[in-house]
Short mmCIF file of C-alpha atoms and ligand atoms in Angstrom, two decimals:
data_model
loop_
_atom_site.label_atom_id
_atom_site.label_comp_id
_atom_site.label_asym_id
_atom_site.label_seq_id
_atom_site.Cartn_x
_atom_site.Cartn_y
_atom_site.Cartn_z
CA MET A 1 125.00 47.67 -6.56
CA LEU A 2 123.64 50.19 -4.09
CA GLN A 3 126.85 50.22 -2.11
CA THR A 4 128.50 52.01 -4.96
CA LEU A 5 126.98 55.35 -4.06
CA ASP A 6 130.04 56.42 -2.19
CA ARG A 7 130.27 58.40 0.95
CA ARG A 8 132.05 61.38 -0.57
CA SER A 9 129.40 62.24 -3.07
CA LEU A 10 126.68 61.87 -0.51
CA LEU A 11 128.44 64.08 1.97
CA THR A 12 129.18 66.71 -0.63
CA GLY A 13 125.47 67.02 -1.07
CA SER A 14 124.81 66.55 2.62
CA MET A 15 123.41 69.98 3.32
CA SER A 16 120.42 69.23 1.20
CA LEU A 17 120.25 65.48 1.47
CA GLY A 18 120.57 65.91 5.21
CA ALA A 19 118.59 63.06 6.62
CA LEU A 20 120.07 60.50 4.26
CA ALA A 21 123.64 61.63 4.70
CA SER A 22 123.50 61.75 8.48
CA THR A 23 122.23 58.18 8.47
CA VAL A 24 125.38 57.21 6.62
CA ALA A 25 127.53 59.21 9.00
CA LEU A 26 126.01 57.25 11.87
CA GLY A 27 126.80 54.05 10.10
CA GLY A 28 123.17 53.09 9.49
CA CYS A 29 123.85 51.74 6.05
CA GLU A 30 121.07 49.22 5.84
CA ASP A 31 118.51 51.77 6.90
CA PHE A 32 120.06 54.28 4.56
CA PHE A 33 119.78 52.08 1.50
CA ASN A 34 116.27 51.15 2.44
CA ARG A 35 115.36 54.80 2.51
CA ILE A 36 116.78 55.24 -0.96
CA ARG A 37 115.00 52.17 -2.23
CA HIS A 38 111.73 53.37 -0.76
CA ARG A 39 112.19 57.05 -1.49
CA PRO A 40 109.01 59.04 -2.03
CA VAL A 41 107.39 58.77 -5.43
CA ARG A 42 106.19 61.79 -7.38
CA ARG A 43 103.01 60.70 -9.12
CA ASN A 44 100.99 61.93 -12.05
CA VAL A 45 98.25 64.02 -10.46
CA ALA A 46 95.70 62.60 -12.91
CA THR A 47 96.22 59.13 -11.41
CA LEU A 48 95.65 60.30 -7.82
CA ASP A 49 92.36 60.26 -5.96
CA PRO A 50 91.39 63.95 -5.57
CA ASN A 51 90.22 63.03 -2.06
CA GLY A 52 93.20 60.81 -1.34
CA SER A 53 96.16 61.30 0.93
CA VAL A 54 98.67 62.87 -1.48
CA ILE A 55 96.36 65.70 -2.49
CA ALA A 56 95.23 66.08 1.12
CA THR A 57 98.82 66.46 2.31
CA PHE A 58 99.59 68.90 -0.49
CA LYS A 59 96.57 71.01 0.53
CA ASN A 60 97.45 70.83 4.21
CA ALA A 61 101.02 71.83 3.53
CA VAL A 62 100.01 74.85 1.46
CA ALA A 63 97.39 75.87 4.03
CA ALA A 64 100.03 75.60 6.75
CA MET A 65 102.48 77.73 4.77
CA LYS A 66 99.80 80.35 4.14
CA ALA A 67 99.11 80.45 7.87
CA LEU A 68 102.75 80.94 8.89
CA PRO A 69 103.78 84.48 9.83
CA SER A 70 105.75 86.36 7.20
CA SER A 71 108.75 86.24 9.50
CA ASP A 72 108.94 82.48 8.84
CA ASN A 73 110.94 81.63 5.73
CA ARG A 74 108.53 78.79 5.00
CA ASN A 75 105.64 81.24 4.65
CA TRP A 76 103.85 80.85 1.31
CA THR A 77 104.57 84.35 0.01
CA LYS A 78 108.17 84.14 1.25
CA GLN A 79 108.61 80.96 -0.77
CA ALA A 80 107.34 82.74 -3.89
CA GLN A 81 109.69 85.65 -3.22
CA ILE A 82 112.64 83.27 -3.41
CA HIS A 83 111.58 82.68 -6.98
CA ASN A 84 110.92 86.32 -7.72
CA ASN A 85 114.30 87.38 -6.40
CA HIS A 86 116.57 84.59 -7.62
CA CYS A 87 115.09 82.25 -10.25
CA PRO A 88 117.33 81.82 -13.29
CA HIS A 89 115.60 81.85 -16.65
CA GLY A 90 116.97 81.65 -20.17
CA ASN A 91 120.14 79.91 -19.03
CA TRP A 92 121.37 76.48 -17.97
CA PHE A 93 120.80 77.04 -14.25
CA PHE A 94 117.08 76.85 -15.06
CA VAL A 95 116.93 73.06 -14.66
CA SER A 96 119.14 72.67 -11.58
CA TRP A 97 117.90 75.70 -9.61
CA HIS A 98 114.25 74.70 -10.02
CA ARG A 99 115.05 71.10 -9.00
CA ALA A 100 116.65 72.39 -5.82
CA TYR A 101 113.67 74.70 -5.24
CA LEU A 102 111.22 71.77 -5.53
CA PHE A 103 113.40 69.67 -3.23
CA ALA A 104 113.49 72.32 -0.48
CA PHE A 105 109.76 72.99 -0.84
CA GLU A 106 108.92 69.29 -0.66
CA GLN A 107 110.96 68.94 2.56
CA ILE A 108 108.98 71.82 4.07
CA CYS A 109 105.70 70.15 3.05
CA ARG A 110 106.80 66.94 4.77
CA LYS A 111 107.80 68.68 7.93
CA LEU A 112 104.70 70.86 8.23
CA THR A 113 102.34 67.92 7.67
CA GLY A 114 104.32 65.22 9.43
CA ASP A 115 103.97 63.09 6.29
CA ALA A 116 107.54 61.97 5.62
CA SER A 117 106.58 60.02 2.53
CA PHE A 118 104.96 62.97 0.78
CA ALA A 119 106.11 63.71 -2.75
CA LEU A 120 104.77 66.49 -4.95
CA PRO A 121 102.40 65.32 -7.70
CA TYR A 122 103.29 66.30 -11.24
CA TRP A 123 101.00 67.74 -13.92
CA HIS A 124 101.53 65.70 -17.08
CA TRP A 125 100.36 68.32 -19.57
CA GLN A 126 100.63 66.02 -22.55
CA ALA A 127 98.31 63.40 -21.06
CA GLN A 128 96.06 65.98 -19.40
CA PRO A 129 96.19 69.31 -21.25
CA SER A 130 93.98 71.22 -18.79
CA ILE A 131 94.79 72.40 -15.26
CA PRO A 132 93.97 69.35 -13.10
CA ALA A 133 90.85 69.27 -10.92
CA PRO A 134 92.60 69.43 -7.50
CA PHE A 135 93.69 72.97 -8.37
CA TRP A 136 90.12 74.19 -8.83
CA GLY A 137 87.30 75.04 -6.47
CA THR A 138 86.93 78.08 -4.30
CA SER A 139 89.16 80.05 -2.00
CA THR A 140 88.68 77.33 0.59
CA ASN A 141 90.93 75.13 -1.54
CA PRO A 142 94.54 76.18 -0.82
CA LEU A 143 95.56 74.92 -4.26
CA PHE A 144 93.13 77.24 -6.07
CA ASP A 145 94.24 80.62 -7.45
CA SER A 146 91.54 83.03 -8.62
CA ASN A 147 93.98 85.09 -10.70
CA ARG A 148 94.37 82.54 -13.49
CA VAL A 149 93.24 83.44 -16.99
CA ALA A 150 92.89 79.77 -17.97
CA THR A 151 89.65 78.18 -16.86
CA GLN A 152 89.01 74.61 -15.84
CA SER A 153 87.96 73.78 -19.41
CA SER A 154 90.82 75.59 -21.20
CA VAL A 155 92.90 73.15 -23.22
CA ALA A 156 96.61 73.75 -23.77
CA ASP A 157 97.92 73.99 -27.34
CA SER A 158 99.43 70.68 -28.40
CA ASN A 159 102.10 72.51 -30.41
CA PHE A 160 103.72 73.22 -27.03
CA ILE A 161 102.82 70.21 -24.88
CA GLY A 162 101.63 67.49 -27.27
CA ALA A 163 103.48 64.26 -28.01
CA ASP A 164 105.41 65.62 -30.98
CA ALA A 165 106.35 68.80 -29.15
CA LEU A 166 107.70 66.89 -26.15
CA GLN A 167 109.48 64.43 -28.41
CA GLY A 168 111.10 67.43 -30.11
CA VAL A 169 112.32 68.67 -26.74
CA LEU A 170 113.78 65.28 -25.76
CA ASP A 171 115.46 64.89 -29.14
CA ASN A 172 117.93 67.67 -28.31
CA THR A 173 120.99 65.72 -27.25
CA ASN A 174 123.04 68.82 -26.43
CA PHE A 175 122.55 70.14 -22.89
CA GLU A 176 122.39 73.80 -23.90
CA LEU A 177 119.89 73.16 -26.68
CA PHE A 178 117.79 71.17 -24.22
CA ALA A 179 118.19 73.17 -21.02
CA SER A 180 119.04 76.74 -22.17
CA GLY A 181 122.30 78.57 -22.80
CA SER A 182 125.50 78.83 -20.79
CA ALA A 183 125.86 81.47 -18.10
CA THR A 184 128.21 82.27 -15.23
CA GLN A 185 125.57 83.74 -12.90
CA LEU A 186 121.89 83.14 -12.19
CA ARG A 187 120.71 86.34 -13.86
CA PRO A 188 123.01 87.46 -16.64
CA PRO A 189 121.73 90.19 -19.00
CA THR A 190 121.01 87.85 -21.90
CA LYS A 191 118.60 84.95 -22.04
CA VAL A 192 118.98 82.09 -24.48
CA TYR A 193 116.08 79.69 -24.24
CA GLY A 194 116.56 76.04 -25.06
CA ALA A 195 113.75 73.70 -26.06
CA LEU A 196 112.44 72.68 -22.62
CA GLU A 197 112.19 76.21 -21.35
CA GLY A 198 111.24 78.06 -24.55
CA THR A 199 108.46 75.68 -25.53
CA PRO A 200 106.44 73.81 -22.85
CA HIS A 201 107.71 75.71 -19.82
CA ASN A 202 107.16 79.27 -21.00
CA TYR A 203 103.91 78.47 -22.76
CA ILE A 204 102.25 76.99 -19.67
CA HIS A 205 103.29 79.98 -17.57
CA GLY A 206 102.95 82.99 -19.79
CA THR A 207 100.47 82.01 -22.47
CA PHE A 208 98.23 79.33 -21.00
CA VAL A 209 97.70 79.68 -17.23
CA GLN A 210 98.68 83.36 -16.88
CA GLY A 211 97.65 85.39 -13.82
CA ASP A 212 100.24 84.74 -11.09
CA MET A 213 101.79 82.10 -13.33
CA GLY A 214 102.59 84.75 -15.95
CA ALA A 215 105.20 86.49 -13.80
CA PHE A 216 107.95 85.76 -11.31
CA MET A 217 105.64 85.52 -8.30
CA SER A 218 104.24 82.45 -10.10
CA PRO A 219 104.71 80.07 -7.13
CA LEU A 220 101.77 81.88 -5.51
CA ASP A 221 99.71 79.64 -7.79
CA ALA A 222 100.09 76.11 -6.40
CA VAL A 223 99.94 74.65 -9.90
CA PHE A 224 103.47 76.07 -10.31
CA TRP A 225 104.85 73.21 -8.20
CA SER A 226 103.20 70.48 -10.25
CA HIS A 227 104.13 72.24 -13.49
CA HIS A 228 107.77 72.29 -12.41
CA CYS A 229 107.67 68.65 -11.34
CA MET A 230 106.76 67.84 -14.95
CA ILE A 231 109.65 70.00 -16.16
CA ASP A 232 111.89 68.12 -13.72
CA CYS A 233 110.44 64.80 -14.89
CA MET A 234 111.37 65.75 -18.46
CA TRP A 235 114.94 66.41 -17.30
CA VAL A 236 115.01 63.00 -15.57
CA ALA A 237 113.72 61.40 -18.78
CA TRP A 238 116.32 63.20 -20.89
CA ASN A 239 119.26 62.72 -18.57
CA ILE A 240 118.70 59.45 -16.70
CA ARG A 241 116.39 57.48 -18.92
CA CYS A 242 117.82 58.50 -22.27
CA GLY A 243 121.42 58.91 -21.14
CA ASN A 244 121.95 62.43 -22.44
CA ALA A 245 124.74 64.07 -20.47
CA ASN A 246 124.48 67.33 -18.57
CA THR A 247 127.26 69.81 -19.22
CA SER A 248 130.69 69.11 -17.72
CA ASP A 249 131.45 72.83 -17.62
CA THR A 250 132.72 73.51 -14.09
CA THR A 251 130.78 76.77 -13.92
CA TRP A 252 127.65 74.62 -13.94
CA THR A 253 128.88 71.52 -12.11
CA GLY A 254 130.58 73.57 -9.40
CA PHE A 255 127.66 75.90 -8.72
CA SER A 256 125.90 75.97 -5.37
CA PHE A 257 122.56 77.58 -4.69
CA THR A 258 122.22 79.58 -1.49
CA ASP A 259 118.69 80.87 -2.01
CA PHE A 260 116.69 78.18 -0.24
CA PHE A 261 115.42 77.32 3.23
CA ASP A 262 115.25 73.90 4.80
CA GLU A 263 112.30 72.24 6.53
CA ASN A 264 112.91 74.34 9.64
CA GLY A 265 113.14 77.59 7.73
CA ALA A 266 116.93 77.86 8.07
CA ALA A 267 119.07 78.94 5.13
CA THR A 268 120.54 75.99 3.28
CA THR A 269 123.01 75.48 0.47
CA ILE A 270 122.30 73.00 -2.31
CA SER A 271 125.08 71.96 -4.64
CA THR A 272 124.68 71.04 -8.28
CA LEU A 273 126.14 67.64 -7.44
CA ALA A 274 123.32 67.09 -4.97
CA CYS A 275 120.82 68.22 -7.63
CA VAL A 276 121.98 65.77 -10.28
CA LEU A 277 121.76 62.85 -7.83
CA MET A 278 118.44 63.81 -6.23
CA PRO A 279 116.29 61.62 -8.49
CA LEU A 280 118.39 58.64 -7.38
CA LEU A 281 118.43 59.44 -3.69
CA SER A 282 115.56 61.53 -2.53
CA TYR A 283 112.59 60.97 -4.83
CA ARG A 284 111.63 59.26 -8.05
CA TYR A 285 108.84 59.53 -10.58
CA ASP A 286 106.09 56.92 -10.62
CA ASP A 287 107.10 55.49 -13.97
CA PRO A 288 110.86 54.93 -13.83
CA LEU A 289 110.88 54.90 -17.59
CA ILE A 290 108.91 58.12 -17.36
CA GLY A 291 106.51 57.25 -20.11
CA HIS A 292 107.20 60.19 -22.33
CA GLY A 293 109.47 60.08 -25.24
CA THR A 294 111.50 57.67 -27.17
CA CYS A 295 115.17 58.36 -26.70
CA PRO A 296 116.55 58.53 -30.21
CA SER A 297 114.43 60.58 -32.56
CA GLY A 298 111.57 58.31 -33.47
CA ALA A 299 108.44 58.60 -35.48
CA SER A 300 106.05 57.13 -32.93
CA PRO A 301 104.03 59.34 -30.65
CA ILE A 302 105.24 59.66 -27.10
CA SER A 303 102.31 58.21 -25.25
CA THR A 304 102.09 54.99 -27.21
CA THR A 305 105.73 54.09 -27.69
CA PRO A 306 107.08 51.13 -25.76
CA PRO A 307 110.34 51.91 -23.97
CA PRO A 308 113.26 51.63 -26.38
CA PRO A 309 116.72 50.58 -25.28
CA ALA A 310 118.42 53.53 -23.65
CA ARG A 311 121.60 54.79 -25.21
CA GLY A 312 123.27 55.72 -21.95
CA PRO A 313 126.44 54.05 -20.78
CA TRP A 314 124.55 51.61 -18.57
CA THR A 315 122.14 48.85 -19.31
CA MET A 316 118.67 50.08 -18.59
CA LYS A 317 116.77 47.53 -16.60
CA LYS A 318 114.19 48.07 -13.96
CA ALA A 319 114.95 51.27 -12.09
CA GLU A 320 116.38 49.51 -9.05
CA GLU A 321 118.65 47.31 -11.13
CA ILE A 322 120.48 50.10 -12.86
CA ASP A 323 124.22 49.94 -12.47
CA ARG A 324 124.27 52.81 -10.06
CA ASP A 325 128.00 53.27 -9.99
CA THR A 326 128.19 53.86 -13.73
CA LEU A 327 125.10 55.98 -13.59
CA ARG A 328 126.39 58.11 -10.73
CA LYS A 329 129.70 58.74 -12.51
CA PHE A 330 127.85 59.64 -15.67
CA LEU A 331 125.61 62.08 -13.79
CA GLU A 332 128.46 63.69 -11.90
CA LYS A 333 130.77 64.03 -14.83
CA GLY A 334 128.65 65.31 -17.70
CA ARG A 335 130.05 66.04 -21.10
CA PRO A 336 131.23 69.21 -22.88
CA SER A 337 128.19 71.13 -24.10
CA LYS A 338 129.73 74.05 -25.94
CA LEU A 339 128.32 74.18 -29.44
CA ASP A 340 131.02 74.09 -32.09
CA ILE A 341 129.69 76.64 -34.58
CA VAL A 342 131.49 76.36 -37.92
CA SER A 343 129.68 79.14 -39.75
CA ARG A 344 126.85 81.60 -39.37
CA LEU A 345 124.39 82.82 -41.91
CA PRO A 346 122.69 86.12 -41.09
CA ILE A 347 119.19 86.14 -42.51
CA GLY A 348 117.51 89.21 -41.10
CA ARG A 349 117.97 92.23 -38.82
CA GLY A 350 115.61 94.63 -37.11
CA LEU A 351 112.44 92.74 -38.03
CA THR A 352 109.00 93.87 -36.94
CA LEU A 353 106.34 91.20 -36.96
CA THR A 354 102.80 92.42 -36.90
CA PRO A 355 99.72 90.21 -36.84
CA GLY A 356 98.62 89.26 -40.29
CA ARG A 357 102.01 90.26 -41.61
CA PRO A 358 104.49 87.51 -40.84
CA GLU A 359 108.06 88.17 -41.76
CA ALA A 360 109.81 85.98 -44.30
CA SER A 361 113.59 86.33 -44.53
CA ARG A 362 115.80 84.59 -46.98
CA ALA A 363 119.54 84.02 -47.15
CA PRO A 364 121.54 82.58 -50.05
CA LEU A 365 123.49 79.37 -49.44
CA GLN A 366 126.85 78.29 -50.80
CA PRO A 367 126.56 75.28 -53.11
CA GLY A 368 126.47 72.16 -50.97
CA GLN A 369 126.26 74.09 -47.70
CA LEU A 370 123.37 72.00 -46.46
CA ALA A 371 125.02 68.66 -47.31
CA PRO A 372 126.57 68.07 -43.84
CA VAL A 373 123.22 68.90 -42.23
CA LEU A 374 121.40 66.47 -44.49
CA ALA A 375 124.02 63.85 -43.69
CA GLY A 376 123.63 64.40 -39.95
CA ARG A 377 127.21 65.63 -39.40
CA GLN A 378 126.04 69.15 -38.60
CA ARG A 379 123.04 70.71 -36.98
CA LEU A 380 121.32 73.71 -38.44
CA LEU A 381 120.42 76.03 -35.58
CA LEU A 382 118.00 78.88 -35.92
CA ASN A 383 118.86 81.77 -33.63
CA ILE A 384 115.95 84.16 -33.08
CA ALA A 385 117.75 86.85 -31.11
CA GLU A 386 116.90 90.04 -29.23
CA VAL A 387 113.20 89.30 -29.32
CA LYS A 388 110.76 91.73 -27.76
CA GLN A 389 107.18 90.65 -27.28
CA PRO A 390 104.17 92.95 -27.45
CA PRO A 391 103.19 94.40 -24.05
CA GLU A 392 100.05 92.25 -23.78
CA LYS A 393 102.24 89.12 -23.72
CA ASP A 394 99.41 86.92 -24.89
CA ALA A 395 100.95 85.91 -28.18
CA PHE A 396 103.71 83.60 -29.29
CA LEU A 397 105.84 82.87 -32.33
CA ARG A 398 105.89 80.05 -34.83
CA ALA A 399 108.74 79.40 -37.22
CA PHE A 400 108.56 77.85 -40.69
CA VAL A 401 111.44 76.94 -42.99
CA ASN A 402 111.20 77.60 -46.74
CA LEU A 403 107.54 78.55 -46.72
CA PRO A 404 107.55 82.33 -47.30
CA GLU A 405 103.77 82.47 -47.45
CA ALA A 406 103.30 80.83 -44.01
CA SER A 407 100.73 82.55 -41.82
CA ALA A 408 98.85 81.95 -38.59
CA ALA A 409 96.46 79.87 -40.70
CA THR A 410 99.19 77.47 -41.88
CA PRO A 411 98.68 74.17 -40.04
CA THR A 412 101.53 73.05 -37.82
CA THR A 413 101.27 69.65 -39.47
CA ASP A 414 102.80 71.31 -42.54
CA PRO A 415 106.26 69.78 -43.10
CA HIS A 416 107.80 73.29 -43.15
CA TYR A 417 106.81 73.90 -39.53
CA ALA A 418 109.86 74.16 -37.25
CA GLY A 419 108.51 75.04 -33.82
CA SER A 420 106.61 77.32 -31.45
CA PHE A 421 108.15 79.63 -28.84
CA ALA A 422 106.57 81.38 -25.90
CA PHE A 423 107.54 83.95 -23.32
CA PHE A 424 107.59 84.12 -19.57
CA GLY A 425 108.26 87.14 -17.40
CA ALA A 426 110.02 90.27 -18.53
CA ASP A 427 111.45 89.90 -21.99
CA HIS A 428 114.17 92.50 -21.58
CA GLY A 429 115.70 90.44 -18.89
CA ASP A 430 114.97 93.09 -16.26
CA MET A 431 114.53 91.27 -12.99
CA PRO A 432 115.33 91.96 -9.38
CA GLY A 433 119.06 91.68 -8.90
CA MET A 434 119.79 93.06 -12.32
CA ALA A 435 120.34 96.70 -13.22
CA ALA A 436 117.22 98.15 -14.87
CA GLY A 437 117.55 98.19 -18.62
CA ALA A 438 120.61 95.95 -18.46
CA GLY A 439 118.76 93.17 -20.22
CA GLY A 440 120.18 92.16 -23.56
CA GLY A 441 116.91 90.63 -24.66
CA VAL A 442 115.67 87.15 -25.20
CA SER A 443 116.87 84.61 -27.73
CA PHE A 444 115.57 81.24 -28.82
CA LEU A 445 118.06 78.72 -30.13
CA VAL A 446 116.28 76.06 -32.12
CA ASP A 447 117.52 73.01 -33.98
CA VAL A 448 115.81 73.03 -37.40
CA SER A 449 117.88 70.17 -38.88
CA GLU A 450 115.01 67.74 -38.63
CA THR A 451 112.73 70.11 -40.56
CA VAL A 452 115.34 70.52 -43.30
CA ARG A 453 115.86 66.76 -43.57
CA ARG A 454 112.14 66.14 -43.66
CA LEU A 455 111.70 68.69 -46.45
CA LYS A 456 114.56 67.15 -48.39
CA ALA A 457 113.07 63.68 -48.04
CA ALA A 458 109.71 65.01 -49.27
CA ASN A 459 111.35 66.85 -52.14
CA GLN A 460 110.10 70.14 -50.74
CA LEU A 461 113.36 71.76 -49.76
CA GLY A 462 113.56 73.76 -52.98
CA ASP A 463 116.72 74.29 -54.96
CA ASP A 464 119.21 74.34 -52.03
CA ALA A 465 120.31 77.80 -53.22
CA ALA A 466 118.78 79.66 -50.31
CA VAL A 467 117.04 79.06 -47.08
CA ALA A 468 114.05 81.08 -45.93
CA VAL A 469 112.67 81.46 -42.43
CA THR A 470 109.20 82.80 -41.72
CA LEU A 471 108.30 83.94 -38.23
CA VAL A 472 104.58 84.06 -37.58
CA PRO A 473 103.09 85.85 -34.57
CA VAL A 474 100.04 84.04 -33.23
CA ALA A 475 97.51 85.32 -30.69
CA SER A 476 96.82 82.94 -27.83
CA PRO A 477 93.17 81.79 -27.67
CA THR A 478 92.71 83.76 -24.45
CA ALA A 479 94.10 86.97 -25.97
CA LYS A 480 91.80 89.95 -25.66
CA GLY A 481 92.76 91.34 -29.06
CA PRO A 482 95.02 90.53 -31.97
CA PRO A 483 98.69 90.31 -31.00
CA GLY A 484 100.71 93.52 -31.05
CA ALA A 485 104.02 93.81 -32.84
CA PHE A 486 107.01 91.62 -32.02
CA SER A 487 110.47 92.82 -32.82
CA VAL A 488 113.38 90.55 -33.59
CA GLY A 489 116.83 92.14 -33.45
CA GLU A 490 118.61 89.47 -35.38
CA LEU A 491 117.71 86.27 -37.15
CA SER A 492 120.47 83.91 -38.17
CA LEU A 493 121.32 80.30 -38.87
CA ALA A 494 124.35 78.59 -37.38
CA PHE A 495 126.00 75.43 -38.66
CA ASN A 496 127.08 73.31 -35.72
CA ASN A 497 129.42 70.33 -35.94
CA VAL A 498 127.90 67.41 -34.10
CA ALA A 499 130.72 66.00 -32.02
CA GLN A 500 131.17 64.02 -28.81
CA ALA A 501 127.65 62.68 -29.06
CA GLN A 502 126.26 66.00 -27.88
CU1 LIG B 1 111.32 80.08 -12.47
CU2 LIG B 1 108.60 78.10 -14.27
O1 LIG B 1 109.70 79.31 -13.26
#
């Protein structure tokens, strides 16, 4: 089965998968497949001995990078500048660019420490909702960052990283709803956050950890790397475990990243093809079934659910028994991700949301307009567009459907609750490499079909004559004052035909 990873695809990704590919080129197939079989394992940091070898190597690597002169591209600050100057956010390059970034960084860690089996540990926020112990201490710990707002005892909000929240992220079968909106360049003027980025990712950065993590120099805080391994692990779970396809759009599949440096500090190019195969070739996560999430939408909590059958085109067995040929083709090919929007329903414009005064907007429905959504033939997508957050950036938004009186006091266990959305970095999209003021703002695209179906089943949907959306600004627990005003340029619902199993 392993022989089916053909030479072409390996060589296409050879710049980044250098060591493996050159082994093939030299004809060392047995050795090559052994390296794949025994590729380094990224482990849950909570399961590692804080005084053990993985954490020690991580610390040594970071210390070594901090000690390198700034002329060396592997220097710690230089590495963070790569992120500051190039990281894509609010679009579909988010997942692939950050995977490539972790890959290049991990190679540098291995080289600088001489530990070829090193793999970055991941921070499983759902299982451990506080910043893990190895990242604390004093300035003598290279993994510590004194600029954080979160303390060692701060606990992350389960509405963003709890079992239900992560299940909600994994339930998005469409690539753009999962991994953020389409784009043709890394930093286009408009950001459209999907579920993975808009909920756990942004929250951990901008609302929970804060400090360096709240802005684009965030990799200065070493917890960035373990946070992003968890994001990457979620993508592996979604894509490889659950068999949800990445987009087949050639703008995405044909993209190459030129922003990274290899283990010697030389510029390197990493293709998207290499990125999608990395979890099969260069590293894996400790639990091949990942341990978070049931694949189809299920009622059971993430952490206690036994692995269900995958719905991918292969038979899921133990990780090393997967039909790799089928899996590789599936990963390389993807599936169309463009959302087929059949109609749009504007529900509000130019909204200002001030604390204590949530904004409820209501739009009339045609008779029977919700029927295809209730029957599962359409999705109902809530588009919260052109959002500007208050300058303090220590607040987030919650959305409720058909509960006009919802407020910050409404529990998120209420069946009308549809989701929580957080911010990261500049909300106008102004970033290096983009003309100042060119930003078209930030949007969140959220599937509220499940909420509507749940309300219907509980007889709480109302008369079907209108749908109401209430956006509630909420101050984060670490906020110094009540949240300032949010503005939302446009609030609308879109009816999306569910086709091609997206
Ligand atoms: Cu580009 Cu979580 O950051």
